[in-house]
Amino acid sequence: MNTRETLKVNSEGHLEIGGADCMQLAKEFGTPLYVFDEQHIRDMMRTYRNTIEERYDGNGLVLYASKAFSCMAIYGIAKEEGLGIDVVSGGELYTARKAGFPADKIYMHGNNKLPRELRDALDYGVGCIVLDAASEAKILDGMAEESGKVQDVLIRINPGIEAHTHAYVQTATPDSKFGFSVANGSALAMTEQVLAYKHLRLRGFHCHIGSQIFEKQSFVLAAARCMQFIADVKAQLGFEADTLDLGGGFGIWYAEGDRKIAPSGYREYLVALIDEIKRCSEALGVRRPYLLIEPGRSIVGEAGITLYTVGAIKEIPGIRKYVAIDGGMFDNPRYCLYQSRYTALIADRADAQPTEKVAIAGKCCESGDLIGVDMPLPEAKIDDVIAILSTGAYNYSMASNYNHNLIPPAVLVKDGKAKYIVKPQTYEDLTRRDVPWEELK
Ligand SMILES: *Cc1c(COP(=O)(O)O)cnc(C)c1O
């Protein structure tokens, strides 16, 4: 495996990603710009895939959770690396389909899939649909009957794990819009209902305990609870699940204080999960399930950075200094949503020691439009290129055209060379769907 560093500082003191000089990238493609290192993405995908291969006899599949970063190129890479994907909307399904992603390796999620989305999933022949509502099971059964199909399904269960992460990204506590609670019996009741449908084939269960989790024990506990549930269902309903999907959620490095794990290091998480599944399988007398995991953030997060150019700088004596960039919440809303932490570097003096703490502000008309406050930085000047690290996940995919700013393009770097995977938007894109007032009069 290629263990080359994704980021390094070259002999000129410039930041490099995947062997490409960030100053050159900013010059060639302009800013703001999302930049992804292809090798990092592939190394992550291979780590997960090889671990299932080696530790679990290949009895499973890695699904890239494509909500982290969805575009045709990433589906192309996932396909080449032998991964499956999960999608959570008609739009992601459409994009995957347009990229020629094999339907049987697509898993469809969502807590409120629209009838049209279910229809699209059936028509394309997706491998599996993860049920998250009783009404959805009924609708899907009816649609499958009309199409003369039997659709493979999983049920999303909530094993009641409190993972140590930000509250907004906890999804398996008892109070959650996702899944059916194991503790209050609704997961078992849903299982019984689904087993009665003739056009749904229940394969097993899914859980996803949250995101940006470093605690191996949270995943191990979730695996144990799910295996116990499988055993309980077998005892009470006589149905033995053959598939267990344990979701994603593995944490990544954003800033000082976060654990820094090399791509190959993520093997440990999966080994811990697999060992627990094997142990439970023996102890509980249930078969070893086909194992699915759904990493998103950990595959693309650290593989991506965003480049910006510094514009206005404002120092408020005794309060703070604002360094404004040509991006902001429209390309990275994560500080606004979760007060996420990031690391900033100045691209042409990437190894310079920070000399102050500044607020990096976006250009939107919101006081809260920040990338971070108290971010350590060497003294920045107008026209400096700033790199924000670990922006590969949930940045482009959460971008908007707020204030009619343009969503930045994305480039993929391989062997030092960059090419667009998402081209720049244009101002015409902003008005393409608008109906001119003159036509409405
Ligand atoms: C968000 C999500 C994932 C991916 O989570 P990451 O933290 O990005 O790895 C996987 N599965 C489901 C169901 C999700 O909602």
Short mmCIF file of C-alpha atoms and ligand atoms in Angstrom, two decimals:
data_model
loop_
_atom_site.label_atom_id
_atom_site.label_comp_id
_atom_site.label_asym_id
_atom_site.label_seq_id
_atom_site.Cartn_x
_atom_site.Cartn_y
_atom_site.Cartn_z
CA MET A 1 0.00 0.00 0.00
CA ASN A 2 1.11 3.50 -0.75
CA THR A 3 1.83 5.16 2.56
CA ARG A 4 2.92 8.49 1.10
CA GLU A 5 1.74 11.45 3.13
CA THR A 6 -1.31 13.17 1.71
CA LEU A 7 -0.05 16.58 2.84
CA LYS A 8 3.49 17.78 3.06
CA VAL A 9 5.52 20.98 2.99
CA ASN A 10 7.87 21.13 0.00
CA SER A 11 11.35 22.63 -0.21
CA GLU A 12 9.90 26.06 -0.98
CA GLY A 13 7.81 25.91 2.17
CA HIS A 14 4.61 25.46 0.16
CA LEU A 15 1.85 23.09 1.17
CA GLU A 16 1.48 20.11 -1.15
CA ILE A 17 -1.44 17.74 -1.46
CA GLY A 18 -0.92 14.49 -3.32
CA GLY A 19 2.30 15.95 -4.74
CA ALA A 20 0.64 19.11 -6.11
CA ASP A 21 1.77 22.53 -4.90
CA CYS A 22 -1.23 24.37 -3.42
CA MET A 23 0.07 27.75 -4.67
CA GLN A 24 0.09 26.32 -8.19
CA LEU A 25 -3.38 24.86 -7.74
CA ALA A 26 -4.74 28.20 -6.55
CA LYS A 27 -3.15 29.92 -9.54
CA GLU A 28 -4.34 27.40 -12.09
CA PHE A 29 -7.89 26.78 -10.82
CA GLY A 30 -8.59 29.88 -8.72
CA THR A 31 -10.12 29.94 -5.25
CA PRO A 32 -12.18 28.87 -3.43
CA LEU A 33 -11.27 25.36 -4.52
CA TYR A 34 -11.90 21.92 -3.09
CA VAL A 35 -8.89 19.65 -3.62
CA PHE A 36 -8.93 15.87 -3.13
CA ASP A 37 -6.02 13.43 -3.02
CA GLU A 38 -7.02 10.35 -4.99
CA GLN A 39 -4.46 8.06 -3.38
CA HIS A 40 -5.72 8.83 0.12
CA ILE A 41 -9.27 7.95 -0.90
CA ARG A 42 -8.13 4.69 -2.47
CA ASP A 43 -5.92 3.81 0.53
CA MET A 44 -8.89 4.23 2.85
CA MET A 45 -11.18 2.15 0.66
CA ARG A 46 -8.54 -0.59 0.41
CA THR A 47 -7.90 -0.66 4.13
CA TYR A 48 -11.54 -1.42 4.86
CA ARG A 49 -11.96 -3.83 1.96
CA ASN A 50 -8.77 -5.77 2.70
CA THR A 51 -9.61 -6.08 6.37
CA ILE A 52 -12.93 -7.76 5.58
CA GLU A 53 -11.08 -9.92 3.06
CA GLU A 54 -8.40 -11.02 5.52
CA ARG A 55 -10.22 -11.12 8.85
CA TYR A 56 -13.68 -12.18 7.77
CA ASP A 57 -13.10 -14.37 4.71
CA GLY A 58 -14.41 -11.62 2.47
CA ASN A 59 -17.89 -12.25 3.86
CA GLY A 60 -19.01 -8.66 3.61
CA LEU A 61 -18.95 -5.43 1.65
CA VAL A 62 -17.73 -1.91 2.32
CA LEU A 63 -20.34 0.66 1.37
CA TYR A 64 -19.04 4.17 0.83
CA ALA A 65 -21.55 6.47 2.55
CA SER A 66 -21.86 8.80 -0.36
CA LYS A 67 -23.58 11.62 1.47
CA ALA A 68 -20.09 12.62 2.68
CA PHE A 69 -19.12 13.63 -0.85
CA SER A 70 -21.28 12.76 -3.79
CA CYS A 71 -20.24 13.29 -7.39
CA MET A 72 -19.78 11.01 -10.38
CA ALA A 73 -16.01 10.66 -9.95
CA ILE A 74 -16.21 9.38 -6.39
CA TYR A 75 -18.71 6.74 -7.46
CA GLY A 76 -16.29 5.81 -10.24
CA ILE A 77 -13.44 5.35 -7.76
CA ALA A 78 -15.61 3.34 -5.36
CA LYS A 79 -16.63 1.10 -8.24
CA GLU A 80 -13.00 0.52 -9.28
CA GLU A 81 -12.07 -0.32 -5.70
CA GLY A 82 -14.80 -2.94 -5.47
CA LEU A 83 -16.91 -1.08 -2.93
CA GLY A 84 -20.65 -0.74 -2.71
CA ILE A 85 -22.28 2.55 -1.81
CA ASP A 86 -25.10 3.82 0.27
CA VAL A 87 -27.36 6.54 -1.02
CA VAL A 88 -29.99 8.48 0.91
CA SER A 89 -31.96 10.28 -1.75
CA GLY A 90 -33.22 10.10 -5.30
CA GLY A 91 -30.52 12.62 -6.20
CA GLU A 92 -27.67 10.50 -4.91
CA LEU A 93 -29.18 7.46 -6.58
CA TYR A 94 -29.44 9.37 -9.84
CA THR A 95 -25.81 10.49 -9.62
CA ALA A 96 -24.57 6.97 -8.88
CA ARG A 97 -26.64 5.63 -11.71
CA LYS A 98 -25.30 8.23 -14.10
CA ALA A 99 -21.80 7.16 -13.06
CA GLY A 100 -22.72 3.60 -14.02
CA PHE A 101 -22.56 2.25 -10.49
CA PRO A 102 -23.70 -1.40 -10.30
CA ALA A 103 -27.24 -1.45 -8.95
CA ASP A 104 -26.82 -4.60 -6.88
CA LYS A 105 -24.15 -2.88 -4.75
CA ILE A 106 -26.34 0.11 -3.93
CA TYR A 107 -28.03 0.32 -0.53
CA MET A 108 -30.79 2.87 -0.12
CA HIS A 109 -31.20 4.70 3.19
CA GLY A 110 -33.38 7.50 4.51
CA ASN A 111 -35.86 8.04 7.31
CA ASN A 112 -38.52 9.38 4.95
CA LYS A 113 -37.94 8.00 1.48
CA LEU A 114 -40.43 9.50 -0.91
CA PRO A 115 -42.65 7.19 -2.97
CA ARG A 116 -40.82 8.43 -6.05
CA GLU A 117 -37.46 7.57 -4.51
CA LEU A 118 -38.64 4.07 -3.65
CA ARG A 119 -39.95 3.69 -7.19
CA ASP A 120 -36.60 4.81 -8.66
CA ALA A 121 -34.73 2.41 -6.37
CA LEU A 122 -36.95 -0.50 -7.44
CA ASP A 123 -36.73 0.39 -11.11
CA TYR A 124 -32.96 0.60 -11.00
CA GLY A 125 -32.86 -2.64 -9.07
CA VAL A 126 -30.87 -1.51 -6.05
CA GLY A 127 -29.45 -4.34 -4.00
CA CYS A 128 -31.11 -3.45 -0.77
CA ILE A 129 -33.41 -0.90 0.82
CA VAL A 130 -32.96 -0.09 4.50
CA LEU A 131 -36.43 0.32 5.97
CA ASP A 132 -36.95 3.05 8.52
CA ALA A 133 -40.75 3.31 8.87
CA ALA A 134 -43.71 0.94 8.99
CA SER A 135 -45.51 2.97 6.33
CA GLU A 136 -42.50 2.70 4.06
CA ALA A 137 -42.51 -1.10 4.30
CA LYS A 138 -46.15 -1.19 3.29
CA ILE A 139 -45.66 1.16 0.32
CA LEU A 140 -42.57 -0.70 -0.85
CA ASP A 141 -44.28 -4.08 -0.62
CA GLY A 142 -47.10 -2.76 -2.79
CA MET A 143 -44.71 -1.29 -5.35
CA ALA A 144 -42.64 -4.47 -5.48
CA GLU A 145 -45.80 -6.51 -6.02
CA GLU A 146 -46.81 -4.27 -8.95
CA SER A 147 -43.37 -4.71 -10.48
CA GLY A 148 -43.44 -8.45 -9.90
CA LYS A 149 -40.33 -8.24 -7.72
CA VAL A 150 -39.19 -9.31 -4.31
CA GLN A 151 -37.00 -6.59 -2.81
CA ASP A 152 -34.20 -7.31 -0.34
CA VAL A 153 -34.50 -5.14 2.74
CA LEU A 154 -32.84 -4.44 6.07
CA ILE A 155 -34.48 -2.80 9.06
CA ARG A 156 -32.74 0.09 10.76
CA ILE A 157 -32.63 -0.58 14.46
CA ASN A 158 -31.59 1.67 17.29
CA PRO A 159 -29.47 -0.27 19.76
CA GLY A 160 -29.39 2.64 22.23
CA ILE A 161 -25.70 3.46 22.20
CA GLU A 162 -24.55 6.85 23.35
CA ALA A 163 -21.45 7.57 21.35
CA HIS A 164 -19.14 10.31 22.53
CA THR A 165 -19.54 12.90 19.87
CA HIS A 166 -21.41 16.13 19.22
CA ALA A 167 -25.11 15.81 20.11
CA TYR A 168 -26.34 16.79 16.64
CA VAL A 169 -24.65 13.83 15.06
CA GLN A 170 -25.80 11.24 17.54
CA THR A 171 -28.36 9.08 15.86
CA ALA A 172 -28.91 6.00 17.98
CA THR A 173 -29.94 7.38 21.36
CA PRO A 174 -33.50 6.50 22.42
CA ASP A 175 -34.74 9.89 21.19
CA SER A 176 -33.94 9.76 17.49
CA LYS A 177 -35.81 10.15 14.24
CA PHE A 178 -33.83 7.15 12.96
CA GLY A 179 -34.49 3.47 13.42
CA PHE A 180 -36.63 1.30 15.67
CA SER A 181 -35.69 1.01 19.30
CA VAL A 182 -34.57 -2.39 20.49
CA ALA A 183 -35.21 -1.45 24.12
CA ASN A 184 -38.90 -0.61 23.77
CA GLY A 185 -39.76 -3.57 21.54
CA SER A 186 -40.55 -1.61 18.39
CA ALA A 187 -37.63 -3.19 16.50
CA LEU A 188 -39.01 -6.66 17.17
CA ALA A 189 -42.55 -5.59 16.23
CA MET A 190 -41.32 -4.07 12.96
CA THR A 191 -39.39 -7.26 12.19
CA GLU A 192 -42.54 -9.31 12.61
CA GLN A 193 -44.46 -6.98 10.30
CA VAL A 194 -41.82 -7.01 7.60
CA LEU A 195 -41.56 -10.79 7.66
CA ALA A 196 -45.25 -10.94 6.79
CA TYR A 197 -44.86 -9.00 3.54
CA LYS A 198 -44.65 -11.25 0.50
CA HIS A 199 -42.67 -8.90 -1.71
CA LEU A 200 -40.01 -7.94 0.80
CA ARG A 201 -37.18 -10.32 1.67
CA LEU A 202 -35.75 -9.39 5.05
CA ARG A 203 -32.00 -9.97 5.12
CA GLY A 204 -31.15 -8.49 8.49
CA PHE A 205 -30.53 -5.30 10.37
CA HIS A 206 -28.75 -2.01 10.18
CA CYS A 207 -27.56 0.42 12.79
CA HIS A 208 -25.50 3.60 12.66
CA ILE A 209 -24.56 4.98 16.03
CA GLY A 210 -23.33 8.42 15.01
CA SER A 211 -20.41 10.16 13.42
CA GLN A 212 -16.89 11.39 14.22
CA ILE A 213 -16.49 8.66 16.85
CA PHE A 214 -13.04 7.56 18.00
CA GLU A 215 -14.19 5.25 20.77
CA LYS A 216 -13.66 1.72 19.48
CA GLN A 217 -15.77 0.51 22.37
CA SER A 218 -18.88 2.30 21.08
CA PHE A 219 -18.72 0.31 17.85
CA VAL A 220 -17.98 -2.93 19.65
CA LEU A 221 -20.93 -2.39 21.96
CA ALA A 222 -23.22 -1.62 19.04
CA ALA A 223 -22.09 -4.80 17.29
CA ALA A 224 -22.77 -6.83 20.44
CA ARG A 225 -26.24 -5.33 20.89
CA CYS A 226 -27.11 -6.03 17.26
CA MET A 227 -25.90 -9.62 17.52
CA GLN A 228 -27.97 -10.04 20.68
CA PHE A 229 -30.97 -8.67 18.80
CA ILE A 230 -30.37 -11.13 15.97
CA ALA A 231 -30.32 -13.94 18.54
CA ASP A 232 -33.52 -12.65 20.19
CA VAL A 233 -35.31 -12.42 16.86
CA LYS A 234 -34.21 -15.96 16.04
CA ALA A 235 -35.54 -17.23 19.38
CA GLN A 236 -38.81 -15.33 19.26
CA LEU A 237 -39.73 -15.26 15.59
CA GLY A 238 -37.72 -18.14 14.18
CA PHE A 239 -36.05 -15.81 11.69
CA GLU A 240 -32.25 -15.81 11.49
CA ALA A 241 -30.78 -12.70 9.89
CA ASP A 242 -28.01 -13.26 7.35
CA THR A 243 -26.83 -9.63 7.10
CA LEU A 244 -25.64 -7.07 9.62
CA ASP A 245 -24.88 -3.51 8.57
CA LEU A 246 -23.01 -1.59 11.26
CA GLY A 247 -22.99 1.81 9.57
CA GLY A 248 -20.13 4.29 9.56
CA GLY A 249 -18.98 6.94 11.96
CA PHE A 250 -15.20 6.47 12.32
CA GLY A 251 -13.58 9.71 13.44
CA ILE A 252 -10.95 11.73 11.59
CA TRP A 253 -8.35 14.35 12.47
CA TYR A 254 -9.49 17.94 12.14
CA ALA A 255 -7.37 19.88 14.60
CA GLU A 256 -5.00 19.62 17.51
CA GLY A 257 -6.43 17.28 20.11
CA ASP A 258 -7.97 14.86 17.58
CA ARG A 259 -6.43 11.46 17.13
CA LYS A 260 -4.41 11.24 13.92
CA ILE A 261 -4.80 7.85 12.27
CA ALA A 262 -3.02 6.82 9.06
CA PRO A 263 -5.28 5.17 6.43
CA SER A 264 -3.92 1.74 7.35
CA GLY A 265 -4.71 2.44 11.02
CA TYR A 266 -8.46 2.27 10.44
CA ARG A 267 -7.99 -1.48 10.15
CA GLU A 268 -8.07 -1.61 13.96
CA TYR A 269 -11.67 -0.43 14.14
CA LEU A 270 -12.83 -3.05 11.75
CA VAL A 271 -10.79 -5.79 13.42
CA ALA A 272 -12.40 -4.93 16.75
CA LEU A 273 -15.86 -5.11 15.18
CA ILE A 274 -15.17 -8.35 13.38
CA ASP A 275 -13.72 -10.04 16.46
CA GLU A 276 -16.77 -9.05 18.46
CA ILE A 277 -19.12 -10.40 15.80
CA LYS A 278 -17.26 -13.69 15.72
CA ARG A 279 -17.31 -13.90 19.51
CA CYS A 280 -21.05 -13.14 19.69
CA SER A 281 -21.82 -15.57 16.90
CA GLU A 282 -20.23 -18.41 18.87
CA ALA A 283 -21.60 -17.34 22.23
CA LEU A 284 -25.16 -16.83 20.99
CA GLY A 285 -25.36 -19.66 18.51
CA VAL A 286 -26.25 -17.55 15.50
CA ARG A 287 -24.53 -17.61 12.14
CA ARG A 288 -21.83 -15.10 11.23
CA PRO A 289 -23.71 -12.47 9.26
CA TYR A 290 -22.64 -10.95 5.97
CA LEU A 291 -21.02 -7.77 7.26
CA LEU A 292 -21.60 -4.31 5.88
CA ILE A 293 -19.95 -1.11 7.04
CA GLU A 294 -20.65 2.36 5.72
CA PRO A 295 -17.72 4.71 6.25
CA GLY A 296 -18.13 8.14 4.68
CA ARG A 297 -16.20 10.83 6.53
CA SER A 298 -13.15 8.63 7.12
CA ILE A 299 -12.81 7.83 3.41
CA VAL A 300 -12.91 11.36 2.01
CA GLY A 301 -12.52 13.73 4.99
CA GLU A 302 -8.76 13.96 5.37
CA ALA A 303 -8.30 13.38 1.64
CA GLY A 304 -9.69 16.85 0.97
CA ILE A 305 -8.69 20.43 1.71
CA THR A 306 -10.15 23.77 0.65
CA LEU A 307 -8.06 26.63 -0.70
CA TYR A 308 -9.15 30.22 -0.20
CA THR A 309 -7.68 33.67 -0.81
CA VAL A 310 -7.47 36.21 1.98
CA GLY A 311 -9.29 39.49 1.35
CA ALA A 312 -10.25 41.97 4.04
CA ILE A 313 -8.52 41.82 7.41
CA LYS A 314 -10.10 43.61 10.34
CA GLU A 315 -8.60 43.97 13.77
CA ILE A 316 -10.93 44.96 16.60
CA PRO A 317 -8.62 46.19 19.37
CA GLY A 318 -8.87 44.11 22.50
CA ILE A 319 -11.43 41.79 20.94
CA ARG A 320 -10.26 39.80 17.95
CA LYS A 321 -8.92 39.85 14.43
CA TYR A 322 -11.10 38.77 11.52
CA VAL A 323 -9.40 37.36 8.45
CA ALA A 324 -11.94 37.20 5.65
CA ILE A 325 -11.73 34.65 2.84
CA ASP A 326 -13.44 34.30 -0.52
CA GLY A 327 -15.52 31.34 0.73
CA GLY A 328 -17.51 30.66 3.87
CA MET A 329 -20.68 28.95 4.98
CA PHE A 330 -21.79 28.44 1.38
CA ASP A 331 -18.93 25.99 0.77
CA ASN A 332 -18.43 24.87 4.39
CA PRO A 333 -21.38 25.25 6.75
CA ARG A 334 -19.99 22.92 9.40
CA TYR A 335 -18.87 25.60 11.85
CA CYS A 336 -22.34 27.14 11.67
CA LEU A 337 -24.00 23.77 12.17
CA TYR A 338 -21.80 22.16 14.79
CA GLN A 339 -19.06 24.64 15.78
CA SER A 340 -16.70 22.24 14.05
CA ARG A 341 -13.00 22.76 14.54
CA TYR A 342 -10.52 23.02 11.69
CA THR A 343 -6.85 23.63 11.06
CA ALA A 344 -5.74 26.51 8.83
CA LEU A 345 -2.37 26.91 7.12
CA ILE A 346 -1.00 29.62 4.90
CA ALA A 347 -0.12 27.76 1.74
CA ASP A 348 3.18 29.48 0.84
CA ARG A 349 4.63 29.25 4.36
CA ALA A 350 2.97 26.11 5.58
CA ASP A 351 5.57 25.34 8.23
CA ALA A 352 5.59 28.85 9.71
CA GLN A 353 4.72 28.88 13.41
CA PRO A 354 1.36 30.42 14.31
CA THR A 355 1.84 33.82 15.91
CA GLU A 356 -1.75 34.75 16.68
CA LYS A 357 -5.29 33.44 16.95
CA VAL A 358 -7.78 34.80 14.47
CA ALA A 359 -11.36 34.31 13.39
CA ILE A 360 -11.53 33.15 9.80
CA ALA A 361 -14.67 34.70 8.39
CA GLY A 362 -16.61 33.93 5.24
CA LYS A 363 -18.12 36.49 2.89
CA CYS A 364 -21.80 35.80 3.55
CA CYS A 365 -24.15 38.28 5.16
CA GLU A 366 -24.28 36.45 8.48
CA SER A 367 -22.25 37.25 11.58
CA GLY A 368 -22.09 33.53 12.25
CA ASP A 369 -20.50 32.82 8.87
CA LEU A 370 -17.15 31.63 10.17
CA ILE A 371 -14.80 28.75 9.49
CA GLY A 372 -13.54 29.04 13.04
CA VAL A 373 -12.71 31.42 15.86
CA ASP A 374 -9.41 31.40 17.73
CA MET A 375 -7.64 29.63 14.90
CA PRO A 376 -3.85 29.67 15.30
CA LEU A 377 -2.25 31.28 12.23
CA PRO A 378 0.93 33.07 11.24
CA GLU A 379 0.19 36.69 10.38
CA ALA A 380 -1.93 36.64 7.23
CA LYS A 381 -1.77 39.23 4.46
CA ILE A 382 -4.21 40.15 1.73
CA ASP A 383 -3.92 37.69 -1.21
CA ASP A 384 -2.42 34.91 0.90
CA VAL A 385 -3.76 31.48 0.05
CA ILE A 386 -5.22 29.77 3.10
CA ALA A 387 -5.73 26.02 3.23
CA ILE A 388 -8.36 24.58 5.55
CA LEU A 389 -7.57 20.94 6.19
CA SER A 390 -9.86 17.91 6.43
CA THR A 391 -12.69 19.40 4.40
CA GLY A 392 -13.28 16.43 2.11
CA ALA A 393 -16.41 15.24 3.88
CA TYR A 394 -19.66 17.14 4.40
CA ASN A 395 -18.38 20.33 2.81
CA TYR A 396 -19.10 20.15 -0.92
CA SER A 397 -22.06 17.90 -0.13
CA MET A 398 -23.53 20.54 2.19
CA ALA A 399 -22.66 23.54 0.02
CA SER A 400 -25.32 26.00 -1.08
CA ASN A 401 -25.66 29.05 -3.26
CA TYR A 402 -26.47 31.30 -0.30
CA ASN A 403 -26.11 34.97 -1.21
CA HIS A 404 -25.81 33.63 -4.75
CA ASN A 405 -22.20 32.77 -4.18
CA LEU A 406 -20.97 30.09 -6.53
CA ILE A 407 -20.31 26.61 -5.16
CA PRO A 408 -16.57 26.06 -5.69
CA PRO A 409 -15.34 23.45 -8.15
CA ALA A 410 -13.47 20.35 -7.01
CA VAL A 411 -10.24 18.93 -8.39
CA LEU A 412 -8.74 15.50 -7.88
CA VAL A 413 -4.97 15.22 -7.57
CA LYS A 414 -3.06 12.18 -8.69
CA ASP A 415 0.74 11.99 -8.93
CA GLY A 416 0.95 15.74 -8.57
CA LYS A 417 -1.50 16.45 -11.38
CA ALA A 418 -4.95 17.92 -10.83
CA LYS A 419 -8.10 17.71 -12.89
CA TYR A 420 -11.65 18.85 -12.37
CA ILE A 421 -14.08 16.32 -11.00
CA VAL A 422 -16.68 19.03 -10.44
CA LYS A 423 -16.44 22.00 -12.78
CA PRO A 424 -16.98 25.61 -11.73
CA GLN A 425 -20.50 26.92 -11.51
CA THR A 426 -21.31 30.02 -13.53
CA TYR A 427 -23.60 32.96 -12.85
CA GLU A 428 -25.90 31.63 -15.58
CA ASP A 429 -26.37 28.50 -13.43
CA LEU A 430 -27.86 30.75 -10.78
CA THR A 431 -30.69 32.01 -12.97
CA ARG A 432 -31.20 28.91 -15.12
CA ARG A 433 -34.43 27.92 -13.38
CA ASP A 434 -35.69 31.42 -12.70
CA VAL A 435 -38.72 32.54 -14.64
CA PRO A 436 -38.16 36.11 -15.91
CA TRP A 437 -40.63 38.53 -14.43
CA GLU A 438 -41.46 39.86 -17.89
CA GLU A 439 -42.88 36.45 -18.80
CA LEU A 440 -45.06 36.41 -15.71
CA LYS A 441 -46.76 39.74 -16.25
C1 LIG B 1 -23.95 9.42 7.78
C2 LIG B 1 -24.11 7.96 7.70
C3 LIG B 1 -23.00 7.15 7.43
C4 LIG B 1 -21.60 7.67 7.30
O1 LIG B 1 -21.13 8.21 8.49
P1 LIG B 1 -19.62 8.76 8.56
O2 LIG B 1 -19.53 9.33 9.92
O3 LIG B 1 -19.47 9.76 7.50
O4 LIG B 1 -18.72 7.58 8.37
C5 LIG B 1 -23.22 5.80 7.29
N1 LIG B 1 -24.46 5.27 7.41
C6 LIG B 1 -25.54 6.03 7.67
C7 LIG B 1 -26.87 5.40 7.76
C8 LIG B 1 -25.41 7.39 7.83
O5 LIG B 1 -26.48 8.13 8.10
#
